[in-house]
Amino acid sequence: MRRTITLPKTLYLMIAAPFLLAVLPTRAEEQPAPVVSYVSGLAPDDLLNIRAAPSAIGKTEARLPVGAPLKNFGCADVNGNPWCKVEEVDNPQVRGWAPARYLNPASVVVLTEADMAFSDQSSPNAATPPDLTARLGADETTDPDGAPKSAEAIGRTAMQDAYSLAFATVETASTGEASTEIPCARHVGQPMTRCETSVAHTGGDSAVTVTWPDGGTRVISFHGGLPTGSDSSDEFRFTREGSLNMIRIGTSERFEITDAVATGG
């Protein structure tokens, strides 16, 4: 009696496996690589806020100058404003969101809700930073020779620490007399720090009195919810990101005041 020999199913799978594996890389390659965008379109001496969330009042993770390269993973429309998910090319720990209008070229990738979070976002910024010797000087754990870091690396680290301290505050709003702190800078090239403010509301107008950490004040007036001027004779100008007013007075003074602080709204 003759027996018919059939190939087991496992053998079929072994034969088919190489063909299945050959298909997988092709599907992976369909995912576009991130675009490298450069910071552009800022006013002279301004820096671009990289925020933890796609919002003008999101926590500021870093501030980057014109020309800084960023990996642009795609953009999403948030409350009528396009925001892009970015990561600094030279420092992957600097990541977050930036307004699309300040990135050139912009990414054509449209992010879905599932794409909005960073996949490995264990929030290194929220972790306790190592001691200053490791951050600013030689780090024997990564450099056995104990060679000191370059001046550029030390400067970058110091600036990031300063910005983290400057923006580690939550602004609160109230009516009548209000007191809080806002990001501010007084001199050309000075990193943003924190200035105490008091707000006086009169009808639909308000006056924000900013007190410099080293003394002195600046009064900024608001009318109809928008900044209109100051008690300085220097040129007054501002731009808006959502509900955030980015104010410049003269060539050096900079302020970031939200609508909630200025108007209580």
Short mmCIF file of C-alpha atoms in Angstrom, two decimals:
data_model
loop_
_atom_site.label_atom_id
_atom_site.label_comp_id
_atom_site.label_asym_id
_atom_site.label_seq_id
_atom_site.Cartn_x
_atom_site.Cartn_y
_atom_site.Cartn_z
CA MET A 1 0.00 0.00 0.00
CA ARG A 2 1.48 3.37 -1.03
CA ARG A 3 1.48 6.20 1.36
CA THR A 4 1.08 9.79 0.35
CA ILE A 5 3.66 11.98 2.03
CA THR A 6 2.49 15.51 2.80
CA LEU A 7 4.53 18.42 4.01
CA PRO A 8 3.71 19.44 7.58
CA LYS A 9 2.29 22.89 8.14
CA THR A 10 5.42 23.88 10.03
CA LEU A 11 7.51 23.21 6.95
CA TYR A 12 5.27 25.45 4.87
CA LEU A 13 5.75 28.20 7.44
CA MET A 14 9.52 27.74 7.36
CA ILE A 15 9.51 28.13 3.61
CA ALA A 16 7.22 31.15 3.69
CA ALA A 17 8.98 32.93 6.57
CA PRO A 18 11.77 34.52 4.49
CA PHE A 19 9.21 35.99 2.13
CA LEU A 20 7.16 37.40 5.02
CA LEU A 21 10.25 38.93 6.60
CA ALA A 22 11.20 40.49 3.30
CA VAL A 23 7.90 42.36 3.26
CA LEU A 24 8.21 43.85 6.75
CA PRO A 25 11.11 46.28 6.08
CA THR A 26 9.23 47.59 3.08
CA ARG A 27 6.25 48.51 5.27
CA ALA A 28 8.54 50.13 7.84
CA GLU A 29 10.19 52.20 5.15
CA GLU A 30 6.81 53.74 4.38
CA GLN A 31 7.14 55.81 7.57
CA PRO A 32 8.72 59.11 6.49
CA ALA A 33 11.89 60.25 8.20
CA PRO A 34 11.56 63.45 10.24
CA VAL A 35 12.24 66.69 8.39
CA VAL A 36 15.12 68.81 9.66
CA SER A 37 13.62 72.27 10.19
CA TYR A 38 15.48 75.42 11.16
CA VAL A 39 14.25 78.10 13.54
CA SER A 40 13.37 81.22 11.53
CA GLY A 41 11.10 84.24 11.40
CA LEU A 42 11.90 85.57 14.88
CA ALA A 43 12.40 89.21 15.78
CA PRO A 44 16.04 90.28 16.29
CA ASP A 45 17.56 88.82 19.48
CA ASP A 46 14.42 86.71 20.13
CA LEU A 47 14.48 83.02 21.00
CA LEU A 48 11.92 80.35 20.10
CA ASN A 49 10.08 78.68 22.97
CA ILE A 50 10.06 74.89 22.81
CA ARG A 51 7.06 73.94 24.96
CA ALA A 52 6.10 70.72 26.71
CA ALA A 53 2.59 70.91 25.23
CA PRO A 54 1.23 72.44 21.99
CA SER A 55 0.01 75.55 23.75
CA ALA A 56 1.25 79.10 24.14
CA ILE A 57 1.04 78.67 27.91
CA GLY A 58 2.70 75.24 27.99
CA LYS A 59 5.80 74.81 30.14
CA THR A 60 8.90 76.09 28.33
CA GLU A 61 11.48 73.32 27.99
CA ALA A 62 14.10 75.38 26.11
CA ARG A 63 14.60 78.55 24.07
CA LEU A 64 16.48 78.34 20.78
CA PRO A 65 17.95 80.99 18.46
CA VAL A 66 17.39 81.53 14.75
CA GLY A 67 19.13 78.83 12.74
CA ALA A 68 18.91 76.09 15.40
CA PRO A 69 18.22 72.71 13.70
CA LEU A 70 15.26 70.63 14.87
CA LYS A 71 13.94 67.22 13.91
CA ASN A 72 10.35 67.88 12.85
CA PHE A 73 8.18 64.77 13.31
CA GLY A 74 5.01 66.40 12.00
CA CYS A 75 2.43 69.04 12.80
CA ALA A 76 -1.10 69.19 14.18
CA ASP A 77 -3.77 71.87 14.28
CA VAL A 78 -4.42 72.78 17.92
CA ASN A 79 -7.22 75.28 18.54
CA GLY A 80 -6.73 76.76 15.09
CA ASN A 81 -2.94 77.07 15.40
CA PRO A 82 -0.47 74.65 13.75
CA TRP A 83 2.10 73.20 16.18
CA CYS A 84 4.94 70.83 15.29
CA LYS A 85 6.44 68.03 17.36
CA VAL A 86 10.20 68.67 17.44
CA GLU A 87 13.48 67.52 18.92
CA GLU A 88 16.79 69.38 18.86
CA VAL A 89 19.27 67.71 16.50
CA ASP A 90 22.29 68.32 18.75
CA ASN A 91 20.53 67.52 22.04
CA PRO A 92 17.72 64.92 21.88
CA GLN A 93 16.71 65.71 25.48
CA VAL A 94 15.39 69.05 24.22
CA ARG A 95 12.03 68.06 22.77
CA GLY A 96 8.53 69.40 22.72
CA TRP A 97 6.33 71.60 20.54
CA ALA A 98 6.94 74.74 18.48
CA PRO A 99 4.64 76.94 16.35
CA ALA A 100 4.89 75.84 12.72
CA ARG A 101 5.30 79.42 11.47
CA TYR A 102 8.77 79.61 13.07
CA LEU A 103 10.05 76.41 11.39
CA ASN A 104 11.50 76.27 7.88
CA PRO A 105 10.86 74.02 6.11
CA ALA A 106 7.64 72.86 7.76
CA SER A 107 6.78 69.17 7.87
CA VAL A 108 3.93 67.95 5.68
CA VAL A 109 3.22 65.05 8.06
CA VAL A 110 -0.15 65.48 9.80
CA LEU A 111 -0.08 64.04 13.30
CA THR A 112 -2.95 62.03 14.72
CA GLU A 113 -3.89 61.91 18.38
CA ALA A 114 -1.85 58.73 18.73
CA ASP A 115 1.22 60.57 17.42
CA MET A 116 0.95 63.48 19.83
CA ALA A 117 3.05 61.93 22.62
CA PHE A 118 6.75 61.13 22.46
CA SER A 119 7.19 57.36 22.53
CA ASP A 120 10.00 57.36 25.10
CA GLN A 121 8.88 60.43 26.99
CA SER A 122 10.00 59.44 30.45
CA SER A 123 10.35 63.20 30.91
CA PRO A 124 14.09 63.58 31.51
CA ASN A 125 13.38 67.23 32.31
CA ALA A 126 11.25 66.20 35.27
CA ALA A 127 13.97 64.00 36.74
CA THR A 128 16.31 65.35 39.40
CA PRO A 129 19.33 66.75 37.55
CA PRO A 130 22.78 65.41 38.42
CA ASP A 131 25.14 67.52 40.47
CA LEU A 132 26.79 70.52 38.85
CA THR A 133 30.18 68.80 38.69
CA ALA A 134 28.71 66.23 36.31
CA ARG A 135 26.66 68.80 34.37
CA LEU A 136 29.28 71.54 33.99
CA GLY A 137 32.64 69.87 34.55
CA ALA A 138 34.33 66.55 33.88
CA ASP A 139 32.15 63.47 34.07
CA GLU A 140 34.26 60.39 34.75
CA THR A 141 31.28 58.07 34.17
CA THR A 142 31.20 59.00 30.50
CA ASP A 143 34.76 60.32 30.08
CA PRO A 144 37.38 58.06 31.72
CA ASP A 145 40.07 60.67 31.16
CA GLY A 146 38.06 63.25 33.04
CA ALA A 147 38.49 65.84 30.31
CA PRO A 148 36.57 69.07 31.03
CA LYS A 149 33.64 69.90 28.82
CA SER A 150 33.97 72.60 26.21
CA ALA A 151 32.92 76.18 26.93
CA GLU A 152 30.08 75.77 24.42
CA ALA A 153 28.77 72.66 26.20
CA ILE A 154 28.99 74.36 29.60
CA GLY A 155 27.21 77.43 28.26
CA ARG A 156 24.40 75.34 26.75
CA THR A 157 23.90 73.43 30.01
CA ALA A 158 23.92 76.60 32.09
CA MET A 159 21.36 78.25 29.79
CA GLN A 160 19.05 75.23 29.95
CA ASP A 161 19.23 75.20 33.74
CA ALA A 162 18.49 78.92 33.85
CA TYR A 163 15.45 78.53 31.61
CA SER A 164 14.16 75.61 33.66
CA LEU A 165 14.32 77.75 36.79
CA ALA A 166 12.87 80.77 35.03
CA PHE A 167 9.79 78.96 33.81
CA ALA A 168 9.17 76.67 36.78
CA THR A 169 6.08 78.59 37.81
CA VAL A 170 2.35 78.31 37.29
CA GLU A 171 0.58 81.55 36.60
CA THR A 172 -2.71 82.13 38.38
CA ALA A 173 -5.43 84.62 37.59
CA SER A 174 -7.75 86.64 39.78
CA THR A 175 -9.72 89.86 39.61
CA GLY A 176 -8.95 93.22 41.24
CA GLU A 177 -5.38 93.27 42.53
CA ALA A 178 -3.36 90.21 41.48
CA SER A 179 0.23 89.19 42.12
CA THR A 180 2.24 86.58 40.24
CA GLU A 181 5.53 86.15 38.38
CA ILE A 182 6.19 86.33 34.65
CA PRO A 183 9.18 85.55 32.40
CA CYS A 184 11.21 88.71 31.75
CA ALA A 185 14.61 90.01 30.67
CA ARG A 186 16.07 93.47 31.08
CA HIS A 187 19.37 93.50 29.18
CA VAL A 188 20.50 92.46 25.69
CA GLY A 189 21.53 88.81 25.65
CA GLN A 190 20.19 88.16 29.16
CA PRO A 191 18.37 84.82 29.65
CA MET A 192 14.75 85.12 30.69
CA THR A 193 14.29 85.20 34.45
CA ARG A 194 11.25 85.79 36.67
CA CYS A 195 9.81 89.17 37.62
CA GLU A 196 7.13 89.74 40.21
CA THR A 197 4.06 91.58 38.96
CA SER A 198 0.99 93.25 40.35
CA VAL A 199 -2.08 93.91 38.22
CA ALA A 200 -4.61 96.68 38.69
CA HIS A 201 -7.89 96.40 36.77
CA THR A 202 -10.00 99.45 35.91
CA GLY A 203 -13.07 98.63 33.85
CA GLY A 204 -11.85 96.94 30.69
CA ASP A 205 -8.32 98.27 31.12
CA SER A 206 -5.48 96.92 33.23
CA ALA A 207 -1.99 97.96 34.22
CA VAL A 208 0.68 95.33 34.88
CA THR A 209 3.50 96.59 37.10
CA VAL A 210 6.62 94.47 36.62
CA THR A 211 9.29 94.61 39.33
CA TRP A 212 12.83 93.74 38.21
CA PRO A 213 14.79 91.35 40.44
CA ASP A 214 17.58 93.95 40.71
CA GLY A 215 15.20 96.82 41.45
CA GLY A 216 13.01 99.21 39.49
CA THR A 217 9.68 98.69 37.78
CA ARG A 218 8.06 98.81 34.36
CA VAL A 219 4.33 99.45 33.87
CA ILE A 220 2.65 97.85 30.85
CA SER A 221 -0.87 98.95 29.87
CA PHE A 222 -3.61 96.76 28.40
CA HIS A 223 -6.81 97.85 26.67
CA GLY A 224 -9.45 95.54 25.24
CA GLY A 225 -7.32 92.55 26.22
CA LEU A 226 -4.26 93.65 24.23
CA PRO A 227 -1.05 95.41 25.33
CA THR A 228 -1.01 99.04 24.22
CA GLY A 229 2.09 100.66 25.71
CA SER A 230 4.32 101.22 28.70
CA ASP A 231 5.71 103.96 30.91
CA SER A 232 8.93 103.90 28.85
CA SER A 233 9.63 106.24 25.95
CA ASP A 234 11.32 103.39 24.03
CA GLU A 235 9.60 101.65 21.12
CA PHE A 236 6.80 99.28 22.21
CA ARG A 237 5.85 96.21 20.17
CA PHE A 238 4.35 92.78 20.77
CA THR A 239 3.38 89.52 19.12
CA ARG A 240 0.90 86.88 20.25
CA GLU A 241 1.03 83.09 20.51
CA GLY A 242 -2.48 81.98 21.38
CA SER A 243 -3.23 83.73 24.69
CA LEU A 244 0.41 84.70 25.32
CA ASN A 245 1.63 88.26 24.72
CA MET A 246 5.34 88.43 23.88
CA ILE A 247 6.27 92.06 24.54
CA ARG A 248 9.45 93.95 23.66
CA ILE A 249 10.34 97.45 24.80
CA GLY A 250 13.32 99.11 23.17
CA THR A 251 16.17 96.80 22.17
CA SER A 252 16.54 94.85 25.38
CA GLU A 253 13.43 94.52 27.57
CA ARG A 254 11.31 91.38 27.03
CA PHE A 255 8.17 90.19 28.80
CA GLU A 256 5.78 87.24 28.42
CA ILE A 257 2.35 87.98 29.86
CA THR A 258 -0.68 85.75 29.41
CA ASP A 259 -4.20 87.10 28.99
CA ALA A 260 -5.10 85.43 32.29
CA VAL A 261 -2.50 87.51 34.13
CA ALA A 262 -3.18 90.79 32.35
CA THR A 263 -6.96 90.77 32.28
CA GLY A 264 -7.99 88.07 34.69
CA GLY A 265 -9.66 86.22 31.81
#
